[in-house]
Short mmCIF file of C-alpha atoms in Angstrom, two decimals:
data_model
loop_
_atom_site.label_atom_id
_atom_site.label_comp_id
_atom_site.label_asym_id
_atom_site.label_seq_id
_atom_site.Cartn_x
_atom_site.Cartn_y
_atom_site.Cartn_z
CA UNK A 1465 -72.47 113.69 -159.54
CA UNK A 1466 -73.00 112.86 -162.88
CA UNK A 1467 -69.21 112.96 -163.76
CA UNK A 1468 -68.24 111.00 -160.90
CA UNK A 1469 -70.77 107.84 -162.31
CA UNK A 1470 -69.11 108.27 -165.62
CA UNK A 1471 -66.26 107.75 -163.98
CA UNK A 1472 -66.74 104.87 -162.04
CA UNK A 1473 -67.91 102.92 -165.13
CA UNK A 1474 -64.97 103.94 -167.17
CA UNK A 1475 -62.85 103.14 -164.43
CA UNK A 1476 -64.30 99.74 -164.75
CA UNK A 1477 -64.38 99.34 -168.39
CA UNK A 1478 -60.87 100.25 -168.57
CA UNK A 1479 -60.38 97.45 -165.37
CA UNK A 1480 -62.29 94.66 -167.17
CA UNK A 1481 -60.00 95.44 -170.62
CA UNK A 1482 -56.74 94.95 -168.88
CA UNK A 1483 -58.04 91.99 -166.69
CA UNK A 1484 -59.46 90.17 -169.52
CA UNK A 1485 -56.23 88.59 -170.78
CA UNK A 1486 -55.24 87.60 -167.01
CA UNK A 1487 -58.30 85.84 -166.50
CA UNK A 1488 -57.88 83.62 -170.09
CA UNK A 1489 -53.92 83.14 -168.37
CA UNK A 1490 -55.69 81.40 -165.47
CA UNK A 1491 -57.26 79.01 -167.47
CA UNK A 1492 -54.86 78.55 -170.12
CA UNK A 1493 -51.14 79.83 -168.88
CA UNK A 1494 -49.73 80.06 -172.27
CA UNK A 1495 -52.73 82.41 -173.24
CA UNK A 1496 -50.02 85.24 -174.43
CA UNK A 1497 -47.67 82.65 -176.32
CA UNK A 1498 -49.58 80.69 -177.99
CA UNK A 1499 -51.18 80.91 -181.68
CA UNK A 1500 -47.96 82.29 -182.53
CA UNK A 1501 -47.93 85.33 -179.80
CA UNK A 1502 -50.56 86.96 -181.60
CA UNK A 1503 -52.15 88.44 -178.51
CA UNK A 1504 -49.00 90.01 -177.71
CA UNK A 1505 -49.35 92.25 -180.71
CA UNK A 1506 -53.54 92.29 -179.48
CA UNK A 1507 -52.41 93.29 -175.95
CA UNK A 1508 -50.14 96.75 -176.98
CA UNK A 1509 -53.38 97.80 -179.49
CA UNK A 1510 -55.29 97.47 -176.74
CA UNK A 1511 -52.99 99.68 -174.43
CA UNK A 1512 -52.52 102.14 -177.20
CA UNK A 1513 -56.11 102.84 -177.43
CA UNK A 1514 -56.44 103.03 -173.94
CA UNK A 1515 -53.53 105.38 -173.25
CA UNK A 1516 -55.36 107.85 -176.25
CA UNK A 1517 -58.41 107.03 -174.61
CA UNK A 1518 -56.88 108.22 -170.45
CA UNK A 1519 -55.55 111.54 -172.39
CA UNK A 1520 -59.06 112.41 -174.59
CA UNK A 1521 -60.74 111.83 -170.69
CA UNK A 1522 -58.41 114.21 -169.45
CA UNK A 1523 -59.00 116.91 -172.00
CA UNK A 1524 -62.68 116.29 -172.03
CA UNK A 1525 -62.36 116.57 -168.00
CA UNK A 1526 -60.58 120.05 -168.54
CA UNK A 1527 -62.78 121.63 -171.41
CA UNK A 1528 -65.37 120.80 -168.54
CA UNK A 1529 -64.03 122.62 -165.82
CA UNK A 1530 -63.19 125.53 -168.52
CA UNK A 1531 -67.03 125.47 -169.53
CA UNK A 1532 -68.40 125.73 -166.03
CA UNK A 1533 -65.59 128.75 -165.01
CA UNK A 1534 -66.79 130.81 -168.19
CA UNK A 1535 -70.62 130.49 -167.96
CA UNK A 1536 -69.87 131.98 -164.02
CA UNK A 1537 -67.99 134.88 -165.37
CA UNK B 476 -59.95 118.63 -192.28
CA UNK B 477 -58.62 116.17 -194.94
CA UNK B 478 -55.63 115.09 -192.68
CA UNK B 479 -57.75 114.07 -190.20
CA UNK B 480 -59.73 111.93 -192.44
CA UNK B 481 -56.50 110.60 -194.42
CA UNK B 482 -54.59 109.61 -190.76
CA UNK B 483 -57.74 107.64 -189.49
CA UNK B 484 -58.03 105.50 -192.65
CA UNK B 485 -54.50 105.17 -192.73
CA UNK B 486 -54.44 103.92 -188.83
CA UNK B 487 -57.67 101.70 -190.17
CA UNK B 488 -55.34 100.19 -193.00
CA UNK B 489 -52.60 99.49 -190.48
CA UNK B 490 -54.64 97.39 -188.37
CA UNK B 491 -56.22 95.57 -190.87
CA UNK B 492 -53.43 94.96 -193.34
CA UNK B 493 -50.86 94.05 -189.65
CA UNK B 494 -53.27 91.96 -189.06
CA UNK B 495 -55.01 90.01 -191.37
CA UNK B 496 -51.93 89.44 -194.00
CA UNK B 497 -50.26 86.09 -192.75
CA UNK B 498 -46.79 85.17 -192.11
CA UNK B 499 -44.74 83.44 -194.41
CA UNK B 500 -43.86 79.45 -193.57
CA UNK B 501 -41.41 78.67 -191.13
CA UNK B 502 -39.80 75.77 -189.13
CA UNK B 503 -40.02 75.79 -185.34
CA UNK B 504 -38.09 73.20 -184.68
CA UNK B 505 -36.78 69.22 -185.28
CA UNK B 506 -36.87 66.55 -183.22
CA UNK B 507 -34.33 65.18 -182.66
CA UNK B 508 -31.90 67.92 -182.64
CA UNK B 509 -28.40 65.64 -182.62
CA UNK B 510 -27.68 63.78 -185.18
CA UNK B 511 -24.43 60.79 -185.38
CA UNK B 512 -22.43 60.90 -188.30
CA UNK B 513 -23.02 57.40 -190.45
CA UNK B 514 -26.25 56.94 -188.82
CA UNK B 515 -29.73 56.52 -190.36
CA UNK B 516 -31.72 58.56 -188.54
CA UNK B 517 -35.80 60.01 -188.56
CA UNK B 518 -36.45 63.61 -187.52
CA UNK B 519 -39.32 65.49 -187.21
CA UNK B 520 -39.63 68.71 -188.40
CA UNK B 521 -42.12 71.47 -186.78
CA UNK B 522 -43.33 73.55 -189.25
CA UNK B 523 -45.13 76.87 -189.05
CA UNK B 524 -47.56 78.20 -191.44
CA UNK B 525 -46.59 75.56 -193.72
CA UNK B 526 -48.96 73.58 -196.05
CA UNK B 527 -47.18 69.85 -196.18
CA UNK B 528 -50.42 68.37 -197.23
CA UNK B 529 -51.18 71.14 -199.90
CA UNK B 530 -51.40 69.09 -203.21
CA UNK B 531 -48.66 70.41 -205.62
CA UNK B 532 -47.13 68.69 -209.18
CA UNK B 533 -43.58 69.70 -208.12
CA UNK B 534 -42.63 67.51 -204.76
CA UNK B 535 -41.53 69.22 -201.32
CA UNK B 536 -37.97 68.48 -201.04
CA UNK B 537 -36.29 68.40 -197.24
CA UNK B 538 -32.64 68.72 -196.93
CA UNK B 539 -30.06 69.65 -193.95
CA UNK B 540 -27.51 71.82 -194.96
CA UNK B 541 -24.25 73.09 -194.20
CA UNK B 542 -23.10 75.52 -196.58
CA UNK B 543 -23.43 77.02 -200.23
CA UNK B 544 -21.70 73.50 -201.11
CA UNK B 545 -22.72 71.36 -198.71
CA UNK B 546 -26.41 69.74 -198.24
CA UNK B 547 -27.59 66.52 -197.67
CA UNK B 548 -30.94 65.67 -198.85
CA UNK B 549 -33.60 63.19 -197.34
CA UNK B 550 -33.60 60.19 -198.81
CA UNK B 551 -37.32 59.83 -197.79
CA UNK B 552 -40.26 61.58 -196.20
CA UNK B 553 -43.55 61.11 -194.61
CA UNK B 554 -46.21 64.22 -194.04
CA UNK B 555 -47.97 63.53 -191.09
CA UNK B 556 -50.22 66.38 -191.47
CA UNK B 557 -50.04 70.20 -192.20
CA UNK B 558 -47.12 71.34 -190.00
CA UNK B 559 -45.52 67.74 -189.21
CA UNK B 560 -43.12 66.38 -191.79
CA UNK B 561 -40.91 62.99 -190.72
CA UNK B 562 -37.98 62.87 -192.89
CA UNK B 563 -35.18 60.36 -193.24
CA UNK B 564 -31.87 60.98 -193.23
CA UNK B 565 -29.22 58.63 -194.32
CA UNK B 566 -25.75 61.03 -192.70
CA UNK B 567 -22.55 59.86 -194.26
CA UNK B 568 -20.01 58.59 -192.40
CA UNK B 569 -18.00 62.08 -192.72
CA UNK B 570 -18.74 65.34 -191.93
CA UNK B 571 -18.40 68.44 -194.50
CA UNK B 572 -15.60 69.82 -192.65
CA UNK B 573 -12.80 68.24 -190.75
CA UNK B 574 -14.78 69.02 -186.96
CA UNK B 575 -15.66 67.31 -183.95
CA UNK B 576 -19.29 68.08 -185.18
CA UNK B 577 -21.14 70.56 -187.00
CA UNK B 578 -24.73 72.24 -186.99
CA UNK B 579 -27.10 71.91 -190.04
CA UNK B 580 -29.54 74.11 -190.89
CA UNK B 581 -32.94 72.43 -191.73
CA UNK B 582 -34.63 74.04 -195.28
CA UNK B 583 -37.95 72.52 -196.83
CA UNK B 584 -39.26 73.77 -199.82
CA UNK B 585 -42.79 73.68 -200.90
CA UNK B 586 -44.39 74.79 -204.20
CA UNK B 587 -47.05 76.69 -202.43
CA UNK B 588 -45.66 78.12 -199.10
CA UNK B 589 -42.30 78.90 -200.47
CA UNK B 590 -38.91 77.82 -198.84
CA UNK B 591 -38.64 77.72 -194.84
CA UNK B 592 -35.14 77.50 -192.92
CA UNK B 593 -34.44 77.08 -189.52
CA UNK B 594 -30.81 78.06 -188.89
CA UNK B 595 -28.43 75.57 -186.46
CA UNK B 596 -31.38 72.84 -186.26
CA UNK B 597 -29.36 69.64 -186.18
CA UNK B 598 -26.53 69.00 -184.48
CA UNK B 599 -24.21 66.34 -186.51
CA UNK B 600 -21.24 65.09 -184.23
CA UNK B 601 -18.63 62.94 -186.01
CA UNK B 602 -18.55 59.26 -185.62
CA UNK B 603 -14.96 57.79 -184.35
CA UNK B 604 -16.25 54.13 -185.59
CA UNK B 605 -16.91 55.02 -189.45
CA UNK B 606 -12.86 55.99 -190.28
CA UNK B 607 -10.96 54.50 -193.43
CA UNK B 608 -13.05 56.39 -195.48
CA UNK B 609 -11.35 60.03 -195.84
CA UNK B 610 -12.45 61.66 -198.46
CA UNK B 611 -15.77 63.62 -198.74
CA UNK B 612 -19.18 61.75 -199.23
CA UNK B 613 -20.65 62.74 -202.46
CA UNK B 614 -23.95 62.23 -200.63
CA UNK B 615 -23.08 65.99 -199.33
CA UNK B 616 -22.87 67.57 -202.82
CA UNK B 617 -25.35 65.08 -204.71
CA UNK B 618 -28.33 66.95 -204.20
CA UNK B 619 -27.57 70.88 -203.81
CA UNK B 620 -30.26 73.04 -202.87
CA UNK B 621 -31.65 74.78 -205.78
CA UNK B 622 -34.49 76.23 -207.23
CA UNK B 623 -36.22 76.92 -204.17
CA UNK B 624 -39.79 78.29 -204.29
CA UNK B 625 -41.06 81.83 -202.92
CA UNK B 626 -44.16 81.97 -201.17
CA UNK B 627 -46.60 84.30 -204.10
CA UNK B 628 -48.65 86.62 -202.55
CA UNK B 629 -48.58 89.12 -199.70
CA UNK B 630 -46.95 87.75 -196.31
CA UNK B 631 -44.59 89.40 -193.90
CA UNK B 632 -41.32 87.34 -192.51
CA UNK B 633 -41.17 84.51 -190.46
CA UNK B 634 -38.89 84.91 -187.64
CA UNK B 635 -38.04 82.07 -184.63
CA UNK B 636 -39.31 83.54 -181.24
CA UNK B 637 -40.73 86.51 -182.59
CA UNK B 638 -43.63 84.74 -184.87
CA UNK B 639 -46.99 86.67 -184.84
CA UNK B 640 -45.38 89.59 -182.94
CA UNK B 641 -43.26 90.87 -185.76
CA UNK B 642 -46.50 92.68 -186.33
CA UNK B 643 -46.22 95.03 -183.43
CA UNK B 644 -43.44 96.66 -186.04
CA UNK B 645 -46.91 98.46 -186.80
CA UNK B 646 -47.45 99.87 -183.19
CA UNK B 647 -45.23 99.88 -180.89
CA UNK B 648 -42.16 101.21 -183.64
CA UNK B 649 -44.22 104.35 -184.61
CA UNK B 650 -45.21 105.88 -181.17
CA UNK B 651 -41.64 106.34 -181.53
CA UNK B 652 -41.35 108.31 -184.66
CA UNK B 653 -44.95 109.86 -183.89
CA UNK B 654 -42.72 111.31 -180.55
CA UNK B 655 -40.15 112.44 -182.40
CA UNK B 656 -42.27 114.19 -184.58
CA UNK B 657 -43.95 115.87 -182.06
CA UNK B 658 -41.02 116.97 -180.35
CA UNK B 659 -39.45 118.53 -183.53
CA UNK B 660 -42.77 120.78 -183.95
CA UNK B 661 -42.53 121.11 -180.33
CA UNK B 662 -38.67 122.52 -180.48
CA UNK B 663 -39.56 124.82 -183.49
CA UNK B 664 -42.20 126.66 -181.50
CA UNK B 665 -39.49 127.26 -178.44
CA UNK B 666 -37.28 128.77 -180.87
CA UNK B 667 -40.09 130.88 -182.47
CA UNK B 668 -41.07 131.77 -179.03
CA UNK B 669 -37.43 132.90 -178.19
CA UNK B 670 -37.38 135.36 -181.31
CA UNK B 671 -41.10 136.45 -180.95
CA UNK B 672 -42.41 135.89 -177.59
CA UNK B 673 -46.34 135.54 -178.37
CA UNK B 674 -48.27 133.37 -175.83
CA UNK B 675 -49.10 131.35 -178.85
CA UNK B 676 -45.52 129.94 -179.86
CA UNK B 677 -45.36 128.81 -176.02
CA UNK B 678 -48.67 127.50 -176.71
CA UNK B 679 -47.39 125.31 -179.22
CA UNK B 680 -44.46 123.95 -177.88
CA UNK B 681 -46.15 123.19 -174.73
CA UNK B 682 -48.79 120.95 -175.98
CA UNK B 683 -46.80 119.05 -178.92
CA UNK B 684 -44.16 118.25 -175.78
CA UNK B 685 -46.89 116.92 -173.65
CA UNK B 686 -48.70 115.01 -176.84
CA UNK B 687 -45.26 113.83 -177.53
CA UNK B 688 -44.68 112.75 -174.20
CA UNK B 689 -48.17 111.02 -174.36
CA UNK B 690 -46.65 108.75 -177.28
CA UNK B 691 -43.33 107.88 -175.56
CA UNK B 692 -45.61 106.86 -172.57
CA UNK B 693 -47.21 104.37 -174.72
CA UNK B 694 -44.43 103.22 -176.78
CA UNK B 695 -42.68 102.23 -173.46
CA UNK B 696 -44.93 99.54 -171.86
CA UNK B 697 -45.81 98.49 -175.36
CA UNK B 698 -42.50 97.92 -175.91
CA UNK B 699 -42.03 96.37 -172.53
CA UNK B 700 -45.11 93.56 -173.25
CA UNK B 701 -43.12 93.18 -176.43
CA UNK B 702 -39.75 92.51 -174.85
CA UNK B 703 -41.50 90.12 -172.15
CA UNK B 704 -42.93 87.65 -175.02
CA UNK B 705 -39.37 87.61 -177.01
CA UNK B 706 -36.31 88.67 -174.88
CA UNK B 707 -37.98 86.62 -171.72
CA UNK B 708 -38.35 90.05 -169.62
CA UNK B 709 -40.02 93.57 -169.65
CA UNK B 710 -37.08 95.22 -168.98
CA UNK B 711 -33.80 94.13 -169.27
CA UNK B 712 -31.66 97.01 -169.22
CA UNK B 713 -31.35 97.45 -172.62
CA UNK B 714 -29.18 100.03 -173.83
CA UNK B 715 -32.08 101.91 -175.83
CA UNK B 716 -34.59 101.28 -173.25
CA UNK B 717 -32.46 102.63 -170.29
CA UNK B 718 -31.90 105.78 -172.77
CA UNK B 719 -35.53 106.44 -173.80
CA UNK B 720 -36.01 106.40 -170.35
CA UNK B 721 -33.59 109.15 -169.56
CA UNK B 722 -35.41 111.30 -172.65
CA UNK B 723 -38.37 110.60 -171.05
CA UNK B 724 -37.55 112.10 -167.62
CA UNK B 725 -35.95 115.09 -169.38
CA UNK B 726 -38.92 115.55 -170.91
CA UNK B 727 -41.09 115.48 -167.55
CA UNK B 728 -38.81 117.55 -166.20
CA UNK B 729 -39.68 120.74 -168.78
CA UNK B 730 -43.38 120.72 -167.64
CA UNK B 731 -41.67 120.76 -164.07
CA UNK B 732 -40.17 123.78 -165.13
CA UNK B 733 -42.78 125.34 -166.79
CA UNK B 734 -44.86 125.01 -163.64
CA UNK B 735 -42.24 126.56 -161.20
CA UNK B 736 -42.89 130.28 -162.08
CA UNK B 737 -45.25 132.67 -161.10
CA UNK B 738 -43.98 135.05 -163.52
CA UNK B 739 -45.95 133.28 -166.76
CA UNK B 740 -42.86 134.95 -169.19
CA UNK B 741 -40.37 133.87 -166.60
CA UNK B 742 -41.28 130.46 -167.23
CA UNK B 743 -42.08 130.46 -170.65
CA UNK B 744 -39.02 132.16 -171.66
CA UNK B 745 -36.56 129.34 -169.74
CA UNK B 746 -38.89 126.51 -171.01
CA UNK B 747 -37.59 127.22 -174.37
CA UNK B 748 -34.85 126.98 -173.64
CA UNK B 749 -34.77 124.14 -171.69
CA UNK B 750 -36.58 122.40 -174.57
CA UNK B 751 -33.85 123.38 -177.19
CA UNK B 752 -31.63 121.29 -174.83
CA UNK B 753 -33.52 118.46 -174.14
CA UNK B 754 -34.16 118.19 -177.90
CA UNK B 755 -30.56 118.08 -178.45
CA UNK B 756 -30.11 115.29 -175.97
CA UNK B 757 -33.23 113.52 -177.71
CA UNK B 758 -31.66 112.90 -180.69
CA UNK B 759 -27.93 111.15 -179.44
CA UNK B 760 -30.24 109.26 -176.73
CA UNK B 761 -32.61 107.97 -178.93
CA UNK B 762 -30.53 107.27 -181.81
CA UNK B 763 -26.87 107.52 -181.35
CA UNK B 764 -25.77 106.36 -178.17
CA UNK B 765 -28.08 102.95 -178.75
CA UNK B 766 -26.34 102.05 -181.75
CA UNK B 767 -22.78 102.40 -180.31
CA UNK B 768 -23.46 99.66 -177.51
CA UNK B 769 -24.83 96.12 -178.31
CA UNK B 770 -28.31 95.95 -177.90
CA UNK B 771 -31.16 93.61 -178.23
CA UNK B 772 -32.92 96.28 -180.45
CA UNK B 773 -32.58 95.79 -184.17
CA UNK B 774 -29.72 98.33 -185.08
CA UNK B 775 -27.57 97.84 -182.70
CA UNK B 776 -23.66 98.01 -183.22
CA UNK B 777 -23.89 100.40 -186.28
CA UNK B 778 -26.47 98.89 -188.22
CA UNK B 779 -29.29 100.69 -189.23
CA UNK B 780 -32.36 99.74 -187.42
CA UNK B 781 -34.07 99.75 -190.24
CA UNK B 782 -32.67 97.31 -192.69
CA UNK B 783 -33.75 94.63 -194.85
CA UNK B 784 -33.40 91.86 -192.26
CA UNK B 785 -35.90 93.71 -190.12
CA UNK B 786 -37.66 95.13 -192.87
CA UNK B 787 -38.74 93.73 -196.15
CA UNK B 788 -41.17 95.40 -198.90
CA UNK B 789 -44.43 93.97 -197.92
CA UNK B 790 -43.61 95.00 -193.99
CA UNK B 791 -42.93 98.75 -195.93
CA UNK B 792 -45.88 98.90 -197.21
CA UNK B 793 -47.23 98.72 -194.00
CA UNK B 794 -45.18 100.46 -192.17
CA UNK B 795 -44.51 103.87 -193.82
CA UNK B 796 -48.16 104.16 -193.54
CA UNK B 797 -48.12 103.18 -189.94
CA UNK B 798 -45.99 106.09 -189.81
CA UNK B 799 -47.74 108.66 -191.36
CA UNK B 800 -51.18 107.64 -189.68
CA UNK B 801 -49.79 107.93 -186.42
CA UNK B 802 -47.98 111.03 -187.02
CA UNK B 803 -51.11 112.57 -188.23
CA UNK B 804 -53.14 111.21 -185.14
CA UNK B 805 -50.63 112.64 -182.85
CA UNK B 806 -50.59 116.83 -184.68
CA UNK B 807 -54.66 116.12 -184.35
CA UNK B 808 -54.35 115.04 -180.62
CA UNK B 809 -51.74 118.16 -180.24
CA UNK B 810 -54.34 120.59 -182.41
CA UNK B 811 -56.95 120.02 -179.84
CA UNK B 812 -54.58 120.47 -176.98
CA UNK B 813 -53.59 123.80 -178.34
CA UNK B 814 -57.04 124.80 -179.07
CA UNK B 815 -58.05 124.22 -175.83
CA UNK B 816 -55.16 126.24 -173.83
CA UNK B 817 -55.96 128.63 -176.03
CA UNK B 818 -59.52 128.91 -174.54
CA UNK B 819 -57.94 128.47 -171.31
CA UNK B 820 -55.20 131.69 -171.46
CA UNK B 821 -57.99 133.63 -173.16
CA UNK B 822 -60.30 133.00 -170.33
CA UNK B 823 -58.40 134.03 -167.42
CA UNK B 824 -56.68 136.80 -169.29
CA UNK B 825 -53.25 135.66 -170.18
CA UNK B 826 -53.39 136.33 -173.70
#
């Protein structure tokens, strides 16, 4: 249970991150252009730290599972 | 472990030196872009990073230039603020070289932000009305361009459509080298596994692959938000991108593989091997075949990718530790991946 709420929340942290730049296009449509396309260089940090963030969730996920099967042995 | 320390504040220095160190001034653009020959004529130049209103003793000189020989020279300017400069242009009545027109490139030099050029800015087109007069204007050779100023100080290149986004040189380039890295560890373990087959050689080569893999997956849609903001689309069939695509799916394919067997050596054993393969196709895919085709990578047609158009000292001094901070990240990422199929095989009795 517990793991499934983390889940939801980083679900929608992860949501929020990669919306957030859409949302400033609505207002602004050159959002990713302008100042010199320095939020194009912003945006892939962003997805790089997510992406290492996805695989570290997946490890932790596994290490879990591991945990659990070795204290029932 | 001191390498884990030493790759985190060397991924810390990346950001903040990509960052934070500005780029050096550049024109955007002039209005207008056409130009008559014998006219006397206003344009506008659009600069970027520059300082116009930056008080100086030495004068910013403007001049539209043809060649080594050729330049004409503003007779006068106005700065209108920071990044708008009105110049005047008094174009003789014939052009540089016997043509129906020619295109000039536009160079201002400032004492404090150094020299900025925008190649092919003005278009000059010859004037039918202004004949009689055949031999060259000396206005064209009067006032050479010479002793041009270099911006002092750290900056990185200014480059037309790519501005800011040069810095992603810092990013999305490395996940790249971090992947081959990875894969060359990964490749040394299937050949150790071949002559000694241990559990813990597969091991290895296993999880570099798959932390390799992990990299390629985000240098691909890094380098596709790249590619939207400066070639116009994510993905334009690019000769490199269609071929780290391939390596990609050969890659996929080898955990594929390794998941087919019941037999855990069966597997293992032809895993190997199929990873001494696909490492052999890496290296023409990724960084053979992309050079023989034209491509709107840097390094296409037989350059090197890497050379001092793409690349100049302060961008090095970025980027080789870019390099190594990623690389380091990535064996760290792999270490724990290892450590933990270790725990895994031990558990249910594999090794």
């Amino acid at each position: 249970m517990k793991i499934y709420h983390s889940r939801i929340i980083i679900t929608f942290i992860l949501l929020l991150a990669i919306s957030l730049p859409a949302v400033y296009a609505e207002g602004n449509r050159d959002f990713m252009r302008e100042t010199g396309k320095i939020n194009v260089v912003v945006a892939v940090i962003l997805l790089i730290f997510l992406g290492i963030v996805w695989y570290l969730i997946r490890l932790e996920r596994k290490l879990t599972k591991l945990e659990h099967q070795t204290k029932d042995d | 472990m001191w390498w884990k320390a030493l790759s985190i504040v060397l991924i810390i220095y990346t950001i903040l030196a990509g960052m934070l160190v500005p780029l050096k001034s550049g024109i955007q653009r002039t209005e207008p872009a056409f130009a008559k020959a014998g006219a006397d004529q206003t344009i506008r130049f659009y600069g970027y990073n520059t300082f116009f209103q930056k008080a100086s003793d030495t004068p910013v000189r403007v001049w539209l230039y043809y060649d080594d020989r050729h330049a004409l020279a503003a007779s006068d300017f106005q700065v209108l603020n920071d990044t708008i400069l009105e110049a005047r242009f008094r174009f003789p009545g014939q052009l540089p070289e016997k043509k129906e027109s020619v295109s000039l490139n536009a160079l201002i030099d400032h004492p404090v932000a150094g020299a900025a050029l925008l190649p092919a800015a003005v278009y000059l087109s010859s004037n039918p009305d202004s004949t009689g007069n055949t031999g060259l204007d000396s206005a064209w050779t009067a006032n050479p361009v010479e002793q041009l100023h270099v911006q002092s100080g750290f900056s990185f290149p200014y480059q037309n459509v790519i501005y800011e986004s040069i810095r992603n040189t810092y990013f999305h380039v490395p996940m790249w080298f971090v992947l081959l890295f990875l894969f060359t560890a990964s490749v040394w373990y299937s050949i150790q596994y071949l002559r000694n087959p241990e559990p813990e050689n597969d091991r290895r080569a296993a999880a570099f692959a798959e932390t390799g893999l992990l990299f390629g997956a985000l240098g691909l849609p890094t380098g596709m938000i790249w590619a939207k903001y400066t070639w116009g689309q994510p993905w334009s069939n690019d000769i490199k991108q269609l071929m780290t695509a391939v390596a990609l799916l050969i890659y996929l394919a080898y955990f594929i593989l390794r998941r087919s067997f019941d037999e855990y050596e069966k597997g293992a054993r032809l895993a190997a091997v199929y990873n001494i393969f696909s490492f052999a196709s890496l290296i023409p895919l990724l960084y053979i075949v992309p050079r023989m085709f034209a491509s709107l990578h840097p390094g296409a047609t037989g350059n090197p990718a890497f050379g001092s158009q793409d690349l100049d000292n302060t961008m090095r001094a970025v980027f080789y530790p870019a390099i190594i901070g990623w690389t380091l990240f990535g064996f760290w990422i792999a270490q724990l991946r290892i450590r933990y199929q270790r725990l895994y095989d031990k558990a249910l009795g594999l090794d």
